[in-house]
Coordinates of C-alpha atoms in Angstrom, one line a residue:
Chain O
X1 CA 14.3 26.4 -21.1
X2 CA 15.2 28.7 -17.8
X3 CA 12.1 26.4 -15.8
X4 CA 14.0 22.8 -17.3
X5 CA 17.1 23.8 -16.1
X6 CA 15.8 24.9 -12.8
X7 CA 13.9 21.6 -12.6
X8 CA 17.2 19.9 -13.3
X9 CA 19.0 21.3 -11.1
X10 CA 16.6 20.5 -8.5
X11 CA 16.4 16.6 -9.3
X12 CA 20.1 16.6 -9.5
X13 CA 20.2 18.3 -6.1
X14 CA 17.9 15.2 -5.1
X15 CA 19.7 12.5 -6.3
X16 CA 22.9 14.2 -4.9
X17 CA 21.5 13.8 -1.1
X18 CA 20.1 9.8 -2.4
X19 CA 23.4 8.6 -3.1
X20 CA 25.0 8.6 -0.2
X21 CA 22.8 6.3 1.2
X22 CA 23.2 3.2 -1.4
X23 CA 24.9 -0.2 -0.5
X24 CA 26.1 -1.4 2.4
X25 CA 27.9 -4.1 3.9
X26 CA 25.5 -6.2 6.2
X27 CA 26.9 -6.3 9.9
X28 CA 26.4 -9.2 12.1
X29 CA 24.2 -8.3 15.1
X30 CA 22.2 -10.7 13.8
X31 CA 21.8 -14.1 12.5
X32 CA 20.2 -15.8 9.7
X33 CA 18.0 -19.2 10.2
X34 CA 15.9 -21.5 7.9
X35 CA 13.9 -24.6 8.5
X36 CA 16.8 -27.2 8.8
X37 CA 14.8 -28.8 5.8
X38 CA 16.1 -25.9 3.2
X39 CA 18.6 -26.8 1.1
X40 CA 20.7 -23.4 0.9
X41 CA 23.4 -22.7 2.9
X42 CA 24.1 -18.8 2.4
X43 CA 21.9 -16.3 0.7
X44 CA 23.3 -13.0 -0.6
X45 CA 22.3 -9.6 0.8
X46 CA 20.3 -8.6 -2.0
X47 CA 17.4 -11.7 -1.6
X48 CA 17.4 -11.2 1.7
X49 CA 16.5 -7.6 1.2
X50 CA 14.3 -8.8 -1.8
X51 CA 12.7 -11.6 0.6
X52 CA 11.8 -8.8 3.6
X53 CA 10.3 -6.4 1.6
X54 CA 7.8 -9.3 -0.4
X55 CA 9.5 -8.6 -3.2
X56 CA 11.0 -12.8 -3.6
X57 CA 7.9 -15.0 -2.4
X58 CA 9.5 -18.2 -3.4
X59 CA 11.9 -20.5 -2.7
X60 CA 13.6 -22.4 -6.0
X61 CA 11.4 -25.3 -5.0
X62 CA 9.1 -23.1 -5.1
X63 CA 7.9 -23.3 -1.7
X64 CA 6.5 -19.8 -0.6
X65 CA 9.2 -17.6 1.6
X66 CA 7.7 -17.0 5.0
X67 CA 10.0 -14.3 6.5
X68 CA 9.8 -13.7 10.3
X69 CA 11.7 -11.5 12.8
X70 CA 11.8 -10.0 16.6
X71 CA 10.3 -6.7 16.8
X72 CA 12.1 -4.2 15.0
X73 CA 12.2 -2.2 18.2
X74 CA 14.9 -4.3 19.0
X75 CA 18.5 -2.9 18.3
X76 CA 20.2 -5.8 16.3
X77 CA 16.3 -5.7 14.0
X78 CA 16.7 -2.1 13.9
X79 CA 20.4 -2.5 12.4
X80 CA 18.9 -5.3 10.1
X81 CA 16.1 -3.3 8.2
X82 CA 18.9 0.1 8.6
X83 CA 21.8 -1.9 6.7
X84 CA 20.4 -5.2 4.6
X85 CA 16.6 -3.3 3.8
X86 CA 18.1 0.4 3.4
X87 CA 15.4 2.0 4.9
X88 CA 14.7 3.5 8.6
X89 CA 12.6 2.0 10.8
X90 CA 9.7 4.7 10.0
X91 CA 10.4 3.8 5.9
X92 CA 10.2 0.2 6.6
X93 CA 6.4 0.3 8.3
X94 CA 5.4 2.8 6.1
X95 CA 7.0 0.6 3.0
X96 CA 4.6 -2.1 4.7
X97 CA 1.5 -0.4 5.6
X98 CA 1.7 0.9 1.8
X99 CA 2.0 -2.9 0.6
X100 CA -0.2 -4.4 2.5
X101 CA -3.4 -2.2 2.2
X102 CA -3.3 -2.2 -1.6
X103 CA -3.2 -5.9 -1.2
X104 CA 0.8 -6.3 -2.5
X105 CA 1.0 -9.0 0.6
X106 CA 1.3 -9.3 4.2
X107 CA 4.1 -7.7 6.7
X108 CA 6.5 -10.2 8.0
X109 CA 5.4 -11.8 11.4
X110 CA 7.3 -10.5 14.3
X111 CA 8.0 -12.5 17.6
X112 CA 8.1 -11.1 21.0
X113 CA 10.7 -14.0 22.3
X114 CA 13.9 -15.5 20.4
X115 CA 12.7 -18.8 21.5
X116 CA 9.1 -18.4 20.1
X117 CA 10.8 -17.4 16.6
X118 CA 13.3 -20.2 17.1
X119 CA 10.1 -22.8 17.1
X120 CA 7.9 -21.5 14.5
X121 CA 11.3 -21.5 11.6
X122 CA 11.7 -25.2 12.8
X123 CA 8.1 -26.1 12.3
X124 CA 7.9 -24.2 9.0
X125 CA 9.9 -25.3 6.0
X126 CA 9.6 -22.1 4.0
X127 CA 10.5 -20.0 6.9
X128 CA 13.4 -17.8 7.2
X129 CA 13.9 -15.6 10.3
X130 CA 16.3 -12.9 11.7
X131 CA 17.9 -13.4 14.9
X132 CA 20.2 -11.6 17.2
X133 CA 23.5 -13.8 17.0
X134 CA 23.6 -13.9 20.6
X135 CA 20.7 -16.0 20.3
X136 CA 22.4 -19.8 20.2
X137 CA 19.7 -21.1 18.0
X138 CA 18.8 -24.6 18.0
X139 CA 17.0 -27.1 15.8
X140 CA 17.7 -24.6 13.0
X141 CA 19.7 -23.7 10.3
X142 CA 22.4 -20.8 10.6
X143 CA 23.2 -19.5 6.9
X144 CA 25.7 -17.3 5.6
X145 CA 25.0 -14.1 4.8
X146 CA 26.6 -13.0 1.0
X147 CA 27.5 -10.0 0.2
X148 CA 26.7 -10.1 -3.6
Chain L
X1 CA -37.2 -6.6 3.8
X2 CA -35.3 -2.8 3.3
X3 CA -33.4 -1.9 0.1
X4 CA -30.4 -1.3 2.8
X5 CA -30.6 -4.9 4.7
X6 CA -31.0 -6.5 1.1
X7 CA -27.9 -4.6 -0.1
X8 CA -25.7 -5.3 3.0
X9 CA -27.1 -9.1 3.4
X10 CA -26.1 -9.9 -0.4
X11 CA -22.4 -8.3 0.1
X12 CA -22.2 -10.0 3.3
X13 CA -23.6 -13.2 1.8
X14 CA -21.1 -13.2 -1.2
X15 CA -17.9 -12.3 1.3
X16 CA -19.0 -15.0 3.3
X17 CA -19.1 -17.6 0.4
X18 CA -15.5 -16.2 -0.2
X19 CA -14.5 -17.2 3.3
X20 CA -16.1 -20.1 3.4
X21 CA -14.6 -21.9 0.3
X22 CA -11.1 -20.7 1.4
X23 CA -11.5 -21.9 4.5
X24 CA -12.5 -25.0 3.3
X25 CA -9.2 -25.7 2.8
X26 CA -7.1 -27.7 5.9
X27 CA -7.4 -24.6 8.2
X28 CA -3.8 -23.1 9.0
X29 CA -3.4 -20.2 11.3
X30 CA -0.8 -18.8 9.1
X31 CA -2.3 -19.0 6.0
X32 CA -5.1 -16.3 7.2
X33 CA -4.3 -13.0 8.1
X34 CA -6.8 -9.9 9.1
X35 CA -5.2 -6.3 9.1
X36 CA -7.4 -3.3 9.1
X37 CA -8.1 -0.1 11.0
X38 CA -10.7 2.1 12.1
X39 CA -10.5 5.9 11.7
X40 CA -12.9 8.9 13.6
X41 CA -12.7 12.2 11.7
X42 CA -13.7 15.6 13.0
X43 CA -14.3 18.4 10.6
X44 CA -15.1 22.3 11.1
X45 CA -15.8 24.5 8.0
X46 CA -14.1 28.1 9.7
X47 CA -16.1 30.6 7.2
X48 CA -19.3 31.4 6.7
X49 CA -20.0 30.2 3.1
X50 CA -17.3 26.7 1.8
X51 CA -18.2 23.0 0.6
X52 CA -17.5 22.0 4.7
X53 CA -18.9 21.2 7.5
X54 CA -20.4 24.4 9.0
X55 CA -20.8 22.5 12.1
X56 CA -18.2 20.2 13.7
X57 CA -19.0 17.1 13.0
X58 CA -17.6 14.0 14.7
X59 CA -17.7 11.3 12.5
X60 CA -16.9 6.9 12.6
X61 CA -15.2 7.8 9.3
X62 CA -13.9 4.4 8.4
X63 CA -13.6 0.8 9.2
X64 CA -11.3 -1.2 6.7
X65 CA -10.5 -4.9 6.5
X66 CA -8.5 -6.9 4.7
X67 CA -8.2 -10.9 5.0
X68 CA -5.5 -12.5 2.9
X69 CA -6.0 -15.9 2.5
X70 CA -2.8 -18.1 1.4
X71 CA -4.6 -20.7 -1.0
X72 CA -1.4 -22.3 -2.2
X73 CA 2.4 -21.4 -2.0
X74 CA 2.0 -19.3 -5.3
X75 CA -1.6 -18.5 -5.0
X76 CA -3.6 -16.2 -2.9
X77 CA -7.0 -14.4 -2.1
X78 CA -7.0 -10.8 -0.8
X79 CA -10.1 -9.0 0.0
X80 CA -10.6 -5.6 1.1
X81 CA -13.8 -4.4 3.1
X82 CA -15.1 -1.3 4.1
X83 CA -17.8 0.2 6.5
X84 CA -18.2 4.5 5.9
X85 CA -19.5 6.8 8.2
X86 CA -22.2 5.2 10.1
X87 CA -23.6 8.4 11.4
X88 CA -27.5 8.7 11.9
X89 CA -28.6 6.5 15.1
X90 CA -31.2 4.3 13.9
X91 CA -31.7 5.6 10.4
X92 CA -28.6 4.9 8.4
X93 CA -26.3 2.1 8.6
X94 CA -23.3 3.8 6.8
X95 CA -22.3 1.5 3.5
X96 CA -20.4 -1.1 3.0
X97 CA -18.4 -1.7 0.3
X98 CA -16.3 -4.6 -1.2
X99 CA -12.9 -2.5 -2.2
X100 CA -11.7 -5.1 -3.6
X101 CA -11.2 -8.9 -4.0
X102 CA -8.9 -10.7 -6.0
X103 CA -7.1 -14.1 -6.9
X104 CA -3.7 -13.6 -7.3
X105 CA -1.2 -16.7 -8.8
X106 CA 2.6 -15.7 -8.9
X107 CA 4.3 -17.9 -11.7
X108 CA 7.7 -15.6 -11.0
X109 CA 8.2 -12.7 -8.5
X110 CA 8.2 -11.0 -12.1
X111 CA 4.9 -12.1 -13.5
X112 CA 1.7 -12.3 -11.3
X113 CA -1.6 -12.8 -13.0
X114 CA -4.6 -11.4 -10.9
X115 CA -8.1 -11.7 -11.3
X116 CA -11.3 -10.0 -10.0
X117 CA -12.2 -6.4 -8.5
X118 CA -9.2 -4.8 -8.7
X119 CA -8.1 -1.2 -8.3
X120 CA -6.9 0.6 -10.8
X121 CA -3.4 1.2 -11.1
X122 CA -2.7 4.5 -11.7
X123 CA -0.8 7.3 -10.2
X124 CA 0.5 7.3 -6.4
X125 CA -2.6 7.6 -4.2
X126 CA -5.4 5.0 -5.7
X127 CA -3.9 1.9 -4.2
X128 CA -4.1 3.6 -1.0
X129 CA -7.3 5.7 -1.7
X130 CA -9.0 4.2 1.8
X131 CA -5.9 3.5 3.8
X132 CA -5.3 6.6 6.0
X133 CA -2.6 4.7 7.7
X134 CA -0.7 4.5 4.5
X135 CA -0.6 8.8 4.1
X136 CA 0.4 11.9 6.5
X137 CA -2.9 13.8 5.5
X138 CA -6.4 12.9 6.3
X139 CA -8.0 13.4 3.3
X140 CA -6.0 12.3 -0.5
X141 CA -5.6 14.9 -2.8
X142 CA -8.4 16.7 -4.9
X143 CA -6.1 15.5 -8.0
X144 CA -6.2 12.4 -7.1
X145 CA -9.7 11.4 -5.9
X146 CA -12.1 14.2 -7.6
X147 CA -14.9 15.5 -5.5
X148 CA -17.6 16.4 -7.8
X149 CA -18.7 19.3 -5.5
X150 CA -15.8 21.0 -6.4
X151 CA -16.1 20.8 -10.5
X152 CA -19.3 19.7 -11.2
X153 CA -18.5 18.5 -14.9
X154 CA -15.7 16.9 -14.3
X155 CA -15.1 13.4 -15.2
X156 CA -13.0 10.3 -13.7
X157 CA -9.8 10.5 -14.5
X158 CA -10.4 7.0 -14.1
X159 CA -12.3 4.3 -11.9
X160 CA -11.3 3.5 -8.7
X161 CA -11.4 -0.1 -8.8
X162 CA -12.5 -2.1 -12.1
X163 CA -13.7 -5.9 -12.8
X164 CA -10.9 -7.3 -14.7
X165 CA -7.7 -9.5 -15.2
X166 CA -4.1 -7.9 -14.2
X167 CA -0.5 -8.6 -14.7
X168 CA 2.0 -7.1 -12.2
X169 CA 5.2 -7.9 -11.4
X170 CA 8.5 -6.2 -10.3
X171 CA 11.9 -7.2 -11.2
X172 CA 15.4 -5.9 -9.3
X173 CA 18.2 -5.5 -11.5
X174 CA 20.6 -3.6 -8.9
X175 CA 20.2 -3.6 -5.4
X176 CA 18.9 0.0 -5.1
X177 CA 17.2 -0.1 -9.0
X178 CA 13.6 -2.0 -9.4
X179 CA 11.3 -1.2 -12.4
X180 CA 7.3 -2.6 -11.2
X181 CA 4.7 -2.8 -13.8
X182 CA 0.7 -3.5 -13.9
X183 CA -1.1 -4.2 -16.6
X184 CA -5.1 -4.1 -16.5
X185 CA -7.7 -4.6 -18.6
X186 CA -10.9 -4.5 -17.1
X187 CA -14.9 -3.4 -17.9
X188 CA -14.4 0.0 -17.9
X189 CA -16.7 2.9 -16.4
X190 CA -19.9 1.4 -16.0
X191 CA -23.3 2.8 -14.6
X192 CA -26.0 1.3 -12.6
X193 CA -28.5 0.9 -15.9
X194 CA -25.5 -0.8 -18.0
X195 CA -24.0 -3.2 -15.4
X196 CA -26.2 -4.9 -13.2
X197 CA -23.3 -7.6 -13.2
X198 CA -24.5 -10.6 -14.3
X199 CA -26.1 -9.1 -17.1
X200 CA -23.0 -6.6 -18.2
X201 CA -22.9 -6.2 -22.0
X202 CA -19.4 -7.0 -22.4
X203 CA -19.1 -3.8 -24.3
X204 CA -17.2 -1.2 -22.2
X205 CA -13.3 -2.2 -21.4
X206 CA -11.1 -0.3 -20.1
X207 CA -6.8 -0.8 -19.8
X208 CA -4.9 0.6 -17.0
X209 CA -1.0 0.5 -17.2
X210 CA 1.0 2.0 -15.0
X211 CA 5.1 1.7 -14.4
X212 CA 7.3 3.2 -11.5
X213 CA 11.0 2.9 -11.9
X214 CA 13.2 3.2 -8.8
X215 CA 16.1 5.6 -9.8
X216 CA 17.8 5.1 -6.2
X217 CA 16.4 4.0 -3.0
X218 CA 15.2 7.3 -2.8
X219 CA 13.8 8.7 -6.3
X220 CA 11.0 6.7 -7.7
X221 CA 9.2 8.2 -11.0
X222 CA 6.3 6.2 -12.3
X223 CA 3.8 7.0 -15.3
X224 CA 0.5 5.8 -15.9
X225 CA -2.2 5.6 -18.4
X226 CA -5.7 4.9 -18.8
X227 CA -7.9 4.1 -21.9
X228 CA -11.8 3.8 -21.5
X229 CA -14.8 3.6 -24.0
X230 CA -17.4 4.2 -21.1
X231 CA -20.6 3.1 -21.5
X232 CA -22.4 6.6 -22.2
X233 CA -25.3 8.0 -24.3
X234 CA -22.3 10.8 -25.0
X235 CA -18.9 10.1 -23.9
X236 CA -16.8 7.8 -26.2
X237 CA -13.6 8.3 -25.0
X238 CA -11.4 8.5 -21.9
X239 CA -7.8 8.8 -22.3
X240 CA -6.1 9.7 -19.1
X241 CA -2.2 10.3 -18.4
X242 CA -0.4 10.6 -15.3
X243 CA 3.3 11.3 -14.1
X244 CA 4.5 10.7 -10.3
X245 CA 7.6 11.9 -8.8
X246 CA 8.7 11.0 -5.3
X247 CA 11.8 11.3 -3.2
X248 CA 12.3 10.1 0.3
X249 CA 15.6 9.8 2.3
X250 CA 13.9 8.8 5.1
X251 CA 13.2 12.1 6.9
X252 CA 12.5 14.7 3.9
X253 CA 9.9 13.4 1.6
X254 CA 8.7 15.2 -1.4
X255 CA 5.7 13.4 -3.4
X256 CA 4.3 15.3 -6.4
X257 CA 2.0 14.1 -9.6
X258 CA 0.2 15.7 -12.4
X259 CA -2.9 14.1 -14.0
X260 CA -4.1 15.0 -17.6
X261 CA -7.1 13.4 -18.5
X262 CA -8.9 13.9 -22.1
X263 CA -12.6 13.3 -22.6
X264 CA -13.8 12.8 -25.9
X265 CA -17.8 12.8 -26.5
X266 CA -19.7 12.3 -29.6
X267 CA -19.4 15.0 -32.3
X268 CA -22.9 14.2 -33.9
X269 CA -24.7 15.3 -30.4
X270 CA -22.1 18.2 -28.9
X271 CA -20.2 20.8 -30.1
X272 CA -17.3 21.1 -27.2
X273 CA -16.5 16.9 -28.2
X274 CA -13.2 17.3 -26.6
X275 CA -12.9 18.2 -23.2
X276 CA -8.8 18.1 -21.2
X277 CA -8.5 18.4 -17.4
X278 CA -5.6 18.4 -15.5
X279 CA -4.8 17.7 -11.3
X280 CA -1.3 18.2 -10.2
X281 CA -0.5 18.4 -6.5
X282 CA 3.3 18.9 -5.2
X283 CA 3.7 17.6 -1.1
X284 CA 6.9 17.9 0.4
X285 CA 7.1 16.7 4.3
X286 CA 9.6 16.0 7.5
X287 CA 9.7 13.0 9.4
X288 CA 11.3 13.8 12.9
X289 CA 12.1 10.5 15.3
X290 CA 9.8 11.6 17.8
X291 CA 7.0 10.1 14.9
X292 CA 5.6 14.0 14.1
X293 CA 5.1 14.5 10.2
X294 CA 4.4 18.4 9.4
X295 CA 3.5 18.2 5.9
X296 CA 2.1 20.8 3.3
X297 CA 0.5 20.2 0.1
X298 CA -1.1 22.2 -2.9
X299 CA -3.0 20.6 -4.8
X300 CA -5.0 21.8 -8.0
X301 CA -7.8 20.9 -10.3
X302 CA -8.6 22.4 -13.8
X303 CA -11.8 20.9 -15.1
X304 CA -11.5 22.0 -18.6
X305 CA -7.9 23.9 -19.5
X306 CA -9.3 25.6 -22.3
X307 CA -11.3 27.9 -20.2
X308 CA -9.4 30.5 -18.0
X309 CA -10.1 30.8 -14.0
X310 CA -12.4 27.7 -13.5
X311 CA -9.8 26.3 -11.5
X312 CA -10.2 25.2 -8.1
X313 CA -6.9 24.6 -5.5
X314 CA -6.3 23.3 -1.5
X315 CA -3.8 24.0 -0.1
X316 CA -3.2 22.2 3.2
X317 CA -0.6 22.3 6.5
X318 CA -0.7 19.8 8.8
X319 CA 1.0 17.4 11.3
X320 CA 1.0 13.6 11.3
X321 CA 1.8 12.2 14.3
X322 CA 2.4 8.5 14.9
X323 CA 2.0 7.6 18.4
X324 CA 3.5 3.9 17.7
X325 CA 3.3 1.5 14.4
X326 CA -0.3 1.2 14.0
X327 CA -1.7 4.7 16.0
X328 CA -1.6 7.9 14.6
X329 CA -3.1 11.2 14.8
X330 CA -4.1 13.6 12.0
X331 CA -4.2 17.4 11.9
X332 CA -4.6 19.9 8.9
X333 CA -6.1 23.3 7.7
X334 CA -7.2 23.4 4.2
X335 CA -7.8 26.8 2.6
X336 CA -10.0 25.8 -0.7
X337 CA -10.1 28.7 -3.0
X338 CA -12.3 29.0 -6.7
X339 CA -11.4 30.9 -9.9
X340 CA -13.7 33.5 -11.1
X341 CA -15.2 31.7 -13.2
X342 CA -15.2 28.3 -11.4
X343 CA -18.3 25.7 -11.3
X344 CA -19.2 26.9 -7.2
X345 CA -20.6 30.2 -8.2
X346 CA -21.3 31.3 -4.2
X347 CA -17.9 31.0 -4.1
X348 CA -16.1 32.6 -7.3
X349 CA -13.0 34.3 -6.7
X350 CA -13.5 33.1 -3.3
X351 CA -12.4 30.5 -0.3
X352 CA -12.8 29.0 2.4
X353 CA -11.0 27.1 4.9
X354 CA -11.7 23.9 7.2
X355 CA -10.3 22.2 9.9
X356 CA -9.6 18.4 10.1
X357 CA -8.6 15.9 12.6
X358 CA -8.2 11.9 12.8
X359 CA -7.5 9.5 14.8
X360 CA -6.5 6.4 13.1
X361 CA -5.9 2.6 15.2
X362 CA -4.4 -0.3 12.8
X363 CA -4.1 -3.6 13.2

């Protein structure tokens, strides 16, 4: 009975240092593109989480969800995976390496250049790519980014 | 032609079919994709008398790669090779082995169907059983991936990978909150006289099921079973249980899992016809910014509970240290010690300890 309530304790203590790292709000270093093809025009916080971690691989028409960004070193990519993803930078590749080698899917193409990024979403219609929102894209889609 | 050559040219042969009928398909760049890495491991048993290496040894430990092929926008190939410690100039090639290979069709993010060699989902380490950049240490636990050396009559919890047909899926229901399940049912422990693959008797399967719910972000408990009628002159059963725990905010990680595995033999031919072992192995770690990852683990293996001090544990320090995404560097001591009355008689109430060191470059 003594051990049980020691264990307890001990996960409560746990979950006590979890929760303060929850939900939150996105901020907007960043911008959101598709293919100017795609027919949504804002996508809530919690698919776009879903869609970076491989966890949604398909669009409603069913079209598979290619999900592209710069190199996370980069601050606004860093603030991306921190806020809408949850994780640090160190969870995120780990989260990744994890996936990928127990064959759960590939890691989401990075791109050196915003322009290079800017190009492949506009030649790929399932694409969807994070970009700093200094970035002025063109020949691509902005969308909102939801909250819900 | 050699045994070897014929062995490495028919696994070769069949991966290249693979390739070549998925590549058959209008070739798109982004529809192929290699990952991999390649790991050297150096080892140094310190005593005089241990299961180690008594002399260091500097070893091409691992080469790992995985293709994944994008068939359709819901279906998908993944295979999964591997070369192992090609050490002897001249002599011995090292072996390669096909990890696995599947085809994978998603209906819904929630329901994927899989087919082929698959690993068997259980417990926190099998899926990443070869993938040191997926772990801190260099070597997975005892619990997790038993070394016969250390208990020679213990038995598979369960197989490392198994020809079969698997359902998997995940589903989200809060932003922080996901529940993943795999279900698969497969041919079971097999051995070279009962399964030389096309002529497999169809009589051994085996089901796998395994569940991890995410409590928060951070706490993720899983469970998983496995059920086998193995393909034995006196083994019937294998009934296996597991139980994961981990928690992670990022920096402070603690991973932990017990394994209870019950094997049940045939009452006509032994008297002992029910045998229960049991692995558990508690890890708790720090991940500064710099990349450096101390971590310690114990780790324990009971090959048959019933019997007092048989027991073998490792415990293990050791630093992680990720240079950048895909290199890393590996460092540990293990100190393996034996009950009195454990299957190593040299080294009964005894230990030893080792040294370790890797060097792992992904891709």
């Amino acid at each position: 009975m003594r051990t049980l309530a020691t264990f307890l304790c001990i996960l409560s203590g746990l979950y006590g240092l979890s929760s303060g790292n929850s939900y939150k709000s996105a901020e907007s270093s960043y911008v959101v593109i598709v293919n100017v093809d795609n027919q949504i025009t804002a996508i809530s916080q919690k698919d776009l989480a879903l869609i970076f971690l491989g966890k949604k691989t398909l669009w409603e028409n069913e079209t598979r969800i290619v999900p592209v960004m710069m190199r996370e070193k980069q601050r606004p990519m860093r603030n991306f995976v921190e806020v809408v993803l949850n994780k640090s930078i160190s969870q995120y590749r780990a989260y990744w390496k994890r996936r990928l080698f127990s064959g759960g899917g590939t890691i989401p193409k990075t791109f050196k250049t915003h322009k290079s990024l800017i190009d492949y979403v506009s030649n790929k219609p399932g694409a969807i790519g994070i970009i700093p929102k200094k970035s002025a894209p063109e020949g691509v889609k902005v969308i909102k980014i939801a909250k819900s | 032609m050699y045994p070897l050559y014929q062995t490495i040219n028919s696994r070769i042969t069949g991966f290249i079919i693979l390739a070549a009928v998925t590549l058959a398909l209008p070739l798109d760049p982004d529809r192929i994709s290699l990952n991999g890495f390649v790991s050297f491991e150096a080892e140094q048993q310190i005593d005089a008398i241990g299961l180690g290496d008594p002399n260091f040894s500097l070893d091409a430990d691992l080469l790992d790669l995985i293709f994944n092929f994008q068939i359709g926008e819901n279906m998908r190939t993944v295979c999964d090779i591997s070369w192992k410690h090609g050490h002897e100039s001249s002599k011995n090639y090292g072996a390669l082995d096909l990890e696995y290979v599947f085809i994978e069709h998603t209906f819904f993010d929630e329901i994927k169907l899989r087919i082929g060699k698959i690993l068997t989902p259980f417990g926190n380490f099998n899926e990443i059983l070869q993938a040191k950049p997926a772990y801190y240490s260099v070597d997975v636990p005892l619990s997790a991936e038993i070394v016969k050396q250390f208990a020679p009559t213990s038995f598979l919890f369960f197989p490392k990978s198994g020809m079969g047909i698997s359902i998997q899926g995940e589903t989200v229901f809060q932003y922080t909150k996901s529940l993943e399940y795999h279900f698969f049912v497969a041919n079971g422990l097999q051995d070279s006289s009962t399964n030389p693959y096309e002529m497999d008797g169809n009589i051994s399967k085996s089901i796998a099921a395994q569940l991890r719910f995410s409590v928060t972000d951070n706490i993720k408990v899983g469970k998983s079973i496995y059920i086998d009628n193995p393909v034995h002159p006196i083994h019937r059963l294998i009934f296996s249980d597991g139980y994961e725990f981990e928690f992670n905010n990022g920096k402070f990680r603690l991973l932990s899992e017990l394994t209870i595995g019950n094997l049940y033999k045939d009452k006509d031919i032994t008297e002992n016809s029910q045998v229960t072992q049991a692995g558990a192995y508690i890890q708790p770690s720090f991940s500064f910014e710099s990349g450096l990852t101390p971590y310690f683990r114990f780790d324990i293996l009971d090959p048959d509970i019933k019997l007092d001090d048989n027991y073998s544990f490792v415990t293990t320090l050791g630093i992680h240290y990720e240079l950048s995404n895909w290199y890393m560097v590996k460092s540990e001591v293990d100190y393996f010690h034996f009950g009195k009355k454990s299957q190593v008689p040299q080294l009964s109430d005894a230990g030893y300890t080792t040294f370790k060191a890797a060097l792992v470059l992904g891709f």
